[in-house]
Coordinates of C-alpha atoms and ligand atoms in Angstrom, one line a residue:
M15 CA 137.0 99.1 125.5
T16 CA 134.6 99.5 122.6
P17 CA 134.1 103.2 121.7
T18 CA 130.8 104.8 122.4
P19 CA 128.3 104.9 119.5
L20 CA 128.7 107.7 117.0
H21 CA 125.7 109.8 116.2
C22 CA 126.0 112.3 113.2
I23 CA 123.8 115.3 113.1
V24 CA 123.6 116.8 109.6
L25 CA 122.2 120.4 109.5
A26 CA 120.1 120.7 106.4
A27 CA 117.3 123.1 107.4
G28 CA 118.6 126.1 105.5
Q29 CA 116.5 127.5 102.8
G30 CA 119.3 128.1 100.4
T31 CA 117.9 131.4 99.3
R32 CA 121.0 132.3 97.3
M33 CA 120.5 129.2 95.0
K34 CA 117.4 130.9 93.7
S35 CA 115.9 127.5 93.2
A36 CA 112.7 125.6 93.9
R37 CA 114.8 122.6 95.0
P38 CA 116.1 122.4 98.5
K39 CA 119.8 123.3 98.6
V40 CA 121.1 120.0 99.8
L41 CA 119.4 118.2 96.9
H42 CA 121.5 120.1 94.4
G43 CA 124.0 117.8 92.8
V44 CA 127.8 117.4 92.9
G45 CA 129.1 114.7 90.6
G46 CA 125.6 113.6 89.8
R47 CA 124.5 113.0 93.5
P48 CA 122.8 115.4 95.8
M49 CA 125.2 117.2 98.2
L50 CA 123.3 115.5 101.1
A51 CA 124.3 112.1 99.6
H52 CA 128.0 112.9 99.8
V53 CA 127.6 114.0 103.4
L54 CA 125.7 110.8 104.3
T55 CA 128.4 108.7 102.6
A56 CA 131.0 110.4 104.8
A57 CA 128.9 109.7 107.9
Q58 CA 128.6 106.1 106.9
K59 CA 132.3 105.8 106.4
L60 CA 132.8 107.3 109.9
G61 CA 130.8 104.4 111.2
A62 CA 127.8 106.4 112.4
A63 CA 125.3 104.4 114.4
T64 CA 122.5 106.8 113.4
V65 CA 122.5 109.9 111.2
H66 CA 120.1 112.6 112.3
V67 CA 119.1 115.0 109.5
V68 CA 117.8 118.3 110.7
Y69 CA 115.5 119.5 108.0
G70 CA 113.1 122.4 107.5
H71 CA 112.6 124.1 104.2
G72 CA 111.7 121.7 101.4
G73 CA 111.9 118.9 104.0
N74 CA 109.4 116.7 102.2
A75 CA 111.4 116.6 99.1
V76 CA 114.6 115.9 101.1
R77 CA 112.9 113.0 102.9
A78 CA 111.4 111.7 99.7
W79 CA 114.8 111.7 98.1
A80 CA 116.4 109.9 101.1
E81 CA 113.8 107.3 101.4
A82 CA 114.3 106.4 97.7
E83 CA 118.1 106.8 97.3
A84 CA 120.0 107.1 100.6
P85 CA 122.3 104.1 101.4
Q86 CA 120.1 101.3 102.8
A87 CA 122.5 100.4 105.5
L88 CA 122.3 103.9 107.1
S89 CA 120.0 104.3 110.0
L90 CA 118.4 107.7 109.4
H91 CA 116.5 109.8 111.9
W92 CA 114.6 113.0 110.9
A93 CA 114.4 116.0 113.1
H94 CA 112.2 118.8 112.0
Q95 CA 113.3 122.4 112.7
A96 CA 110.2 124.5 112.1
E97 CA 111.9 127.8 112.5
Q98 CA 115.5 128.5 111.9
L99 CA 116.7 130.0 115.1
G100 CA 120.4 129.2 114.7
T101 CA 122.9 126.3 114.6
A102 CA 122.6 125.5 118.3
H103 CA 118.8 125.4 118.0
A104 CA 119.1 123.1 115.0
V105 CA 121.3 120.7 116.8
Q106 CA 118.9 120.7 119.8
Q107 CA 116.2 119.3 117.5
A108 CA 118.1 116.1 117.1
M109 CA 119.3 115.7 120.7
P110 CA 116.3 114.0 122.2
A111 CA 117.0 110.9 120.1
I112 CA 120.7 110.7 121.2
P113 CA 121.8 108.9 124.4
D114 CA 124.1 110.7 126.8
D115 CA 126.9 108.1 126.3
A116 CA 127.1 108.7 122.6
T117 CA 129.7 110.8 120.7
V118 CA 128.1 113.4 118.5
I119 CA 129.5 115.0 115.4
V120 CA 127.8 117.9 113.7
M121 CA 128.1 118.1 109.9
Y122 CA 126.6 120.5 107.4
G123 CA 124.4 119.2 104.5
D124 CA 125.9 121.8 102.2
V125 CA 129.5 120.9 102.6
P126 CA 129.7 118.0 100.2
L127 CA 133.5 117.5 99.7
V128 CA 134.5 116.7 103.3
R129 CA 136.4 113.4 103.6
A130 CA 135.7 110.8 106.3
S131 CA 139.5 110.7 106.8
T132 CA 139.5 114.4 107.7
L133 CA 136.7 113.9 110.2
T134 CA 138.1 110.8 112.0
P135 CA 140.6 112.8 114.1
L136 CA 137.8 115.2 115.0
V137 CA 135.5 112.3 116.2
D138 CA 138.4 110.8 118.2
A139 CA 139.1 114.1 119.9
G140 CA 135.3 114.6 120.5
R141 CA 135.0 111.4 122.5
T142 CA 136.5 113.0 125.5
G143 CA 136.3 116.8 124.9
L144 CA 135.0 119.4 122.6
A145 CA 136.6 119.2 119.2
V146 CA 136.3 121.8 116.5
L147 CA 137.4 121.4 112.9
T148 CA 139.3 124.5 111.8
T149 CA 141.2 125.7 108.8
T150 CA 143.3 128.7 107.9
L151 CA 142.1 130.9 105.0
E152 CA 143.6 133.7 103.0
D153 CA 140.3 135.5 103.2
P154 CA 138.4 134.5 106.3
A155 CA 135.5 137.0 105.8
G156 CA 132.1 135.7 106.8
Y157 CA 133.4 132.8 109.0
G158 CA 133.5 132.4 112.8
R159 CA 137.1 133.1 114.0
I160 CA 138.9 130.8 116.5
L161 CA 140.0 132.6 119.6
R162 CA 143.1 131.3 121.5
D163 CA 144.8 132.5 124.7
D164 CA 148.5 133.3 125.2
T165 CA 149.3 129.6 125.5
G166 CA 147.6 128.8 122.2
A167 CA 144.6 127.0 123.9
V168 CA 141.2 127.5 122.2
I169 CA 139.0 129.7 124.3
G170 CA 136.1 130.6 122.0
I171 CA 134.7 131.3 118.6
V172 CA 133.5 134.7 117.6
E173 CA 131.2 135.2 114.6
Q174 CA 132.2 137.7 111.9
R175 CA 129.4 140.1 112.8
D176 CA 130.2 140.0 116.5
A177 CA 134.0 140.3 116.1
T178 CA 136.2 143.3 116.9
P179 CA 138.5 144.5 114.0
E180 CA 141.4 142.8 115.8
Q181 CA 139.5 139.4 115.9
Q182 CA 138.5 139.9 112.3
A183 CA 142.1 139.9 111.4
L184 CA 142.4 136.3 112.6
R185 CA 142.7 133.8 109.8
E186 CA 141.9 130.5 111.6
I187 CA 138.2 129.9 111.0
N188 CA 135.5 127.5 112.3
T189 CA 134.5 125.1 109.5
G190 CA 131.3 124.3 111.5
F191 CA 132.1 120.7 112.1
I192 CA 132.3 119.9 115.8
A193 CA 132.3 116.7 117.9
A194 CA 131.6 116.2 121.6
P195 CA 130.2 113.7 124.1
A196 CA 126.4 113.9 123.8
G197 CA 125.8 114.4 127.5
R198 CA 128.1 117.4 127.7
L199 CA 126.8 118.9 124.5
R200 CA 123.2 118.6 125.8
A201 CA 124.2 120.6 128.9
W202 CA 125.9 123.3 126.9
L203 CA 123.1 123.6 124.4
S204 CA 120.6 124.3 127.3
K205 CA 122.8 127.3 128.3
I206 CA 123.2 128.9 125.0
G207 CA 121.3 132.2 124.5
N208 CA 120.7 134.4 121.5
D209 CA 122.1 137.7 122.7
N210 CA 124.2 138.4 119.6
A211 CA 124.3 140.4 116.3
K212 CA 122.0 137.9 114.5
G213 CA 119.7 137.1 117.4
E214 CA 120.4 133.4 116.8
Y215 CA 121.4 130.5 119.1
Y216 CA 125.0 129.9 118.1
L217 CA 126.4 126.4 118.4
T218 CA 129.8 128.0 118.5
D219 CA 129.0 129.4 122.0
A220 CA 129.6 125.8 123.2
V221 CA 133.3 126.4 123.1
A222 CA 133.3 129.1 125.8
L223 CA 131.0 127.0 127.9
A224 CA 133.3 124.0 127.6
V225 CA 136.2 126.1 128.6
A226 CA 134.2 127.4 131.6
D227 CA 133.5 123.8 132.6
G228 CA 137.2 123.0 132.4
V229 CA 136.6 120.6 129.4
R230 CA 139.4 120.5 126.9
V231 CA 138.7 122.1 123.5
E232 CA 140.8 120.8 120.7
A233 CA 141.1 122.5 117.3
V234 CA 141.6 119.8 114.7
Q235 CA 143.0 121.3 111.5
A236 CA 141.7 120.4 108.1
A237 CA 144.7 120.4 105.9
D238 CA 142.8 120.9 102.7
A239 CA 140.6 124.0 103.1
S240 CA 138.7 123.3 99.9
E241 CA 137.2 120.2 101.6
V242 CA 135.3 122.2 104.1
E243 CA 133.9 124.9 101.7
G244 CA 130.2 125.3 101.9
V245 CA 127.9 125.8 99.0
N246 CA 125.5 128.7 99.2
D247 CA 125.0 129.7 95.5
R248 CA 125.4 128.4 92.0
L249 CA 128.9 129.8 91.7
Q250 CA 130.0 127.8 94.8
L251 CA 128.2 124.8 93.5
A252 CA 130.1 124.9 90.2
H253 CA 133.3 125.4 92.2
A254 CA 132.6 122.3 94.3
E255 CA 131.8 120.4 91.2
R256 CA 135.2 121.3 89.6
L257 CA 137.0 120.3 92.8
F258 CA 135.1 117.0 93.0
Q259 CA 135.7 116.1 89.4
R260 CA 139.4 116.9 89.7
R261 CA 139.6 114.8 92.8
Q262 CA 138.1 111.8 90.9
A263 CA 140.2 112.3 87.8
D264 CA 143.4 112.5 90.0
A265 CA 142.5 109.2 91.7
L266 CA 141.8 107.6 88.3
M267 CA 145.1 108.8 86.9
R268 CA 146.9 107.4 89.9
A269 CA 145.2 104.1 89.2
G270 CA 146.5 104.2 85.6
V271 CA 143.8 105.8 83.5
Q272 CA 145.1 108.2 80.8
F273 CA 143.2 111.4 80.2
A274 CA 143.9 113.8 77.3
D275 CA 142.9 116.5 79.8
P276 CA 141.7 115.6 83.3
A277 CA 140.0 119.0 83.5
R278 CA 137.7 118.1 80.7
F279 CA 136.2 114.8 82.0
E280 CA 133.0 114.4 83.9
L281 CA 132.2 111.3 86.0
R282 CA 128.8 111.3 87.6
G283 CA 128.9 107.8 89.0
A284 CA 131.6 105.1 89.1
L285 CA 134.3 104.1 86.6
N286 CA 135.8 100.6 86.9
H287 CA 138.7 100.1 84.6
G288 CA 141.5 97.8 83.4
R289 CA 145.0 98.8 82.3
D290 CA 145.9 101.4 79.7
V291 CA 142.4 102.9 79.3
M292 CA 142.5 106.2 77.4
I293 CA 139.9 108.9 77.5
D294 CA 139.9 111.9 75.2
V295 CA 138.5 115.4 76.1
G296 CA 134.9 116.3 76.8
C297 CA 133.5 112.9 77.8
V298 CA 130.7 112.5 80.3
F299 CA 130.3 109.2 82.2
E300 CA 127.2 108.4 84.3
G301 CA 126.1 105.5 86.4
D302 CA 128.4 102.5 86.4
V303 CA 130.9 102.4 83.6
T304 CA 133.3 99.5 83.2
L305 CA 136.2 99.7 80.7
D306 CA 138.4 96.7 80.3
D307 CA 142.1 96.9 79.3
D308 CA 143.2 99.1 76.4
V309 CA 139.7 100.6 75.8
R310 CA 139.9 104.0 74.1
I311 CA 137.1 106.6 74.3
G312 CA 137.3 109.3 71.7
P313 CA 136.4 113.0 72.3
H314 CA 132.9 114.1 73.3
C315 CA 131.3 110.8 74.1
V316 CA 128.5 110.1 76.6
L317 CA 128.5 106.8 78.4
R318 CA 125.8 105.9 80.9
D319 CA 125.9 102.4 82.5
V320 CA 128.1 100.8 79.9
T321 CA 130.5 97.8 79.9
L322 CA 133.2 97.5 77.2
G323 CA 135.6 94.6 76.7
P324 CA 139.3 94.8 76.1
G325 CA 140.6 96.8 73.2
T326 CA 137.2 98.2 72.2
V327 CA 137.4 101.7 70.7
V328 CA 134.6 104.3 70.8
E329 CA 135.2 107.1 68.3
A330 CA 134.1 110.8 68.8
H331 CA 130.6 111.9 69.5
S332 CA 129.1 108.6 70.3
V333 CA 126.3 108.2 72.9
L334 CA 126.1 104.8 74.7
E335 CA 123.4 104.0 77.3
H336 CA 122.7 100.8 79.2
C337 CA 124.6 98.7 76.7
S338 CA 127.7 96.5 76.3
A339 CA 130.4 95.4 73.8
G340 CA 132.9 92.6 73.9
A341 CA 136.5 92.7 72.9
G342 CA 137.9 94.7 70.0
A343 CA 134.7 96.3 69.0
R344 CA 134.7 99.6 67.0
I345 CA 131.9 102.0 67.8
G346 CA 131.3 105.4 66.1
P347 CA 132.0 108.1 65.3
F348 CA 128.5 109.4 65.9
A349 CA 127.1 106.0 67.0
R350 CA 124.1 105.7 69.3
L351 CA 123.8 102.6 71.4
R352 CA 120.6 102.5 73.4
P353 CA 119.4 100.2 76.2
G354 CA 119.8 96.6 75.4
A355 CA 122.4 96.9 72.7
A356 CA 124.8 94.0 73.3
L357 CA 127.7 93.9 70.8
G358 CA 129.9 90.8 70.6
D359 CA 133.6 90.7 69.9
D360 CA 135.0 92.6 66.9
V361 CA 131.6 94.1 66.0
H362 CA 131.7 97.4 64.1
V363 CA 129.0 100.0 64.5
G364 CA 129.7 103.1 62.5
N365 CA 128.4 106.6 62.0
F366 CA 124.8 107.4 62.4
V367 CA 123.9 103.8 63.4
E368 CA 121.4 103.4 66.2
V369 CA 121.1 100.1 68.0
K370 CA 118.4 99.4 70.6
N371 CA 117.7 96.1 72.3
V372 CA 119.6 94.0 69.7
T373 CA 122.3 91.4 70.3
V374 CA 125.0 91.5 67.6
G375 CA 127.2 88.5 67.1
T376 CA 131.0 88.3 66.7
G377 CA 132.5 90.2 63.8
S378 CA 129.3 91.6 62.4
K379 CA 129.3 95.1 60.9
A380 CA 126.8 97.9 60.5
N381 CA 129.0 100.7 59.4
H382 CA 126.8 103.5 58.2
L383 CA 123.3 105.0 58.6
A384 CA 121.2 102.2 60.1
Y385 CA 118.5 101.5 62.7
L386 CA 118.7 98.2 64.4
G387 CA 115.9 97.9 66.9
D388 CA 114.5 94.8 68.8
G389 CA 116.2 91.7 67.4
E390 CA 119.2 89.5 67.1
V391 CA 122.0 89.6 64.6
G392 CA 124.3 86.5 64.3
A393 CA 128.0 86.4 63.7
G394 CA 129.7 87.6 60.5
V395 CA 126.7 89.6 59.3
N396 CA 127.1 92.6 57.1
I397 CA 124.4 95.2 57.3
G398 CA 124.5 97.8 54.5
A399 CA 124.0 101.5 54.7
G400 CA 120.4 102.7 55.1
T401 CA 119.1 99.4 56.5
I402 CA 116.2 99.7 58.9
F403 CA 114.7 97.2 61.2
C404 CA 111.0 98.2 60.9
N405 CA 110.2 97.1 64.5
Y406 CA 107.2 99.3 65.1
D407 CA 103.9 99.0 63.3
G408 CA 102.5 102.1 65.1
A409 CA 101.3 100.1 68.0
N410 CA 103.4 97.1 68.7
K411 CA 107.1 96.2 68.6
H412 CA 108.3 93.1 66.7
R413 CA 111.7 91.3 66.4
T414 CA 114.1 91.0 63.5
V415 CA 116.4 88.0 63.4
I416 CA 119.4 87.8 61.1
D417 CA 121.3 84.5 61.0
D418 CA 125.1 84.1 60.8
G419 CA 126.8 85.1 57.6
A420 CA 123.9 87.0 56.1
F421 CA 124.5 90.1 53.9
I422 CA 121.9 92.8 53.9
G423 CA 122.2 95.1 50.9
S424 CA 121.9 98.9 51.3
D425 CA 118.6 100.6 51.9
T426 CA 116.8 97.5 53.0
Q427 CA 113.8 97.6 55.2
L428 CA 113.2 94.5 57.3
V429 CA 109.6 94.6 58.3
A430 CA 109.4 92.7 61.6
P431 CA 108.6 90.1 62.7
V432 CA 110.9 88.7 60.1
R433 CA 113.9 86.3 59.9
V434 CA 116.8 86.3 57.4
G435 CA 118.4 82.9 57.0
R436 CA 122.0 81.9 57.3
D437 CA 124.3 83.1 54.5
A438 CA 121.4 84.7 52.8
T439 CA 122.0 87.8 50.6
V440 CA 119.3 90.4 50.4
A441 CA 119.6 92.7 47.5
A442 CA 119.8 96.5 48.0
G443 CA 116.6 98.4 48.1
S444 CA 114.5 95.5 49.2
T445 CA 111.5 95.7 51.5
I446 CA 111.5 92.3 53.2
T447 CA 108.1 91.3 54.7
K448 CA 108.5 87.5 54.7
D449 CA 111.2 85.3 56.1
V450 CA 114.2 84.9 53.9
P451 CA 115.5 81.3 53.4
D452 CA 119.2 80.3 54.0
G453 CA 121.7 81.1 51.2
G454 CA 120.9 82.5 47.8
L455 CA 119.7 85.9 46.8
T456 CA 116.4 87.5 47.8
L457 CA 115.3 90.6 45.9
C458 CA 112.1 92.5 46.5
R459 CA 111.7 95.8 44.8
A460 CA 108.3 97.3 43.9
R461 CA 107.7 97.3 40.1
E462 CA 105.1 100.0 40.3
Q463 CA 103.8 102.4 43.0
K464 CA 100.5 101.3 44.5
H465 CA 98.0 103.0 46.9
Y466 CA 95.5 101.3 49.2
P467 CA 93.0 104.0 50.3
N468 CA 91.1 101.8 52.8
W469 CA 94.2 100.4 54.6
Q470 CA 94.0 100.7 58.4
R471 CA 96.8 100.9 60.9
P472 CA 96.9 98.1 63.4
T473 CA 95.6 99.0 66.9
K474 CA 97.4 98.3 70.1
A475 CA 96.4 95.0 71.7
K476 CA 95.0 96.0 75.1
R477 CA 96.9 94.4 77.9
P478 CA 94.8 93.1 80.8
K479 CA 95.4 95.2 84.0
P480 CA 97.4 93.2 86.6
Ligands
UD1_510 C1 128.4 128.9 110.8 C2 129.2 129.0 112.1 C3 130.5 129.7 111.8 C4 131.3 129.0 110.7 C5 130.4 128.8 109.5 C6 131.1 127.8 108.5 C7 127.6 129.3 113.9 C8 126.9 130.2 114.8 N1 128.4 129.8 113.0 O1 128.1 130.2 110.3 O2 131.3 129.8 112.9 O3 132.5 129.7 110.4 O4 129.1 128.2 109.8 O5 130.4 127.7 107.3 O6 127.4 128.1 113.9 N2 121.2 125.7 109.8 C9 120.1 125.0 110.2 N3 119.2 125.6 111.1 C10 119.4 126.9 111.6 C11 120.6 127.6 111.2 C12 121.5 126.9 110.3 O7 119.8 123.9 109.8 O8 118.6 127.4 112.4 C13 122.1 125.0 108.9 C14 122.3 125.7 107.6 O9 121.4 125.2 106.6 C15 123.7 125.5 107.2 C16 124.4 125.4 108.6 O10 123.4 125.1 109.5 O11 123.9 124.2 106.6 C17 125.2 126.6 108.9 O12 124.3 127.7 109.1 P1 124.6 129.2 108.5 O13 123.5 130.0 108.8 O14 125.1 129.1 107.2 O15 125.8 129.5 109.5 P2 127.0 130.6 109.2 O16 126.5 131.9 109.5 O17 127.6 130.4 107.9
MG511 MG1 126.9 129.4 106.1

């Protein structure tokens, strides 16, 4: 028999007052992605047919985010909760779009670390009865407590504010995640009132109603309590971030990545790696980073959407963004690779060298203090300290091309568009404004200082509107 379709209801209507933020709580990030994104990923892994997001405060921002960024494959349904009258009321907003034969799981948008593998047994139990995800805490203050009878069967949940001192001593708590057959849940929701300390419609009252109906209530235990921690303020957000980062670092170490200190590594995206990759302290990786075998990243580097070939070394304090390098390259310390920097094998880019939108051929070197912007550098080229590609005339960008084997002396300005020929040598201190032929020495130093008072900067060529 094929299982009934699974519908996930994600509660995300809370204002998140304690974040003290203009941004809706569920859009605050963990590991570089909104908390809601993590919850949606878990829902997707569970095989949800549809995910119903119950939104309220800041709902437009949440929807705008989801429309742009949420996984395309997910079928999302939005249920607006105008007034927050409690968790049962929130769930009720989504129910009209859910068929009676479905299985429902209720998730919280502000519990980002929960694993699909933890929720799978909850969903399985929720196909036939009411399943509640519980855990046991040292300090259960603030949570709903699980009530059991003498035989150990779950008979109810009591909220902190409504609990007797004896009930408050119980340490098994309700995580908030529940699963149940949709038809049953609908019937229970219609019977839940708001006669309690908060005057809210409590979803947790479904437990006692299920017991009264003779429906089995199963408490599924979450082994790792940290997975089901909610985020209400910035302290808890930072705590969730640490847990998440540690989880990622642990998985990477198990897969063979070496960290100088796994507690001092931040991954806000995905890291693909080969064997014997080593990462020193204080690095931040964002987007998609791919490091081939034997890559070594020095301390305090930032890598965003970067691909590095085998044996490439990035020294301390380098910032690399939307760029790539082949095998055996040496980058940094203090190098800056900007979008479109494509370094070949064995290329050296040293301290205070900035490369943007330039292809650099095998074995070429720019070891100190240079700006390489918009162009192409061949193989075996040596670029001296202080070399600048003058790519920008104040309005337009132009390209600099340096052919294989050329040598650019220190403090050279290459005023683009310009080309330096194969095996050419440009003497130090030259300002090159015309193409340099292959081979030989080209030297261009001003004999005397001149001034042109009526010179005018070029103006930007107006592009026709598409
Ligand atoms: C709830 C549970 C409690 C459990 C705890 C776990 C109830 C009655 N209590 O308590 O047993 O231990 O979570 O964290 O369910 N929300 C809405 N609309 C509403 C009310 C809430 O979308 O009208 C959302 C909130 O944004 C939040 C979640 O539901 O994501 C839980 O609501 P919250 O008010 O924090 O419930 P708790 O009092 O913490
Ligand atoms: Mg709460």
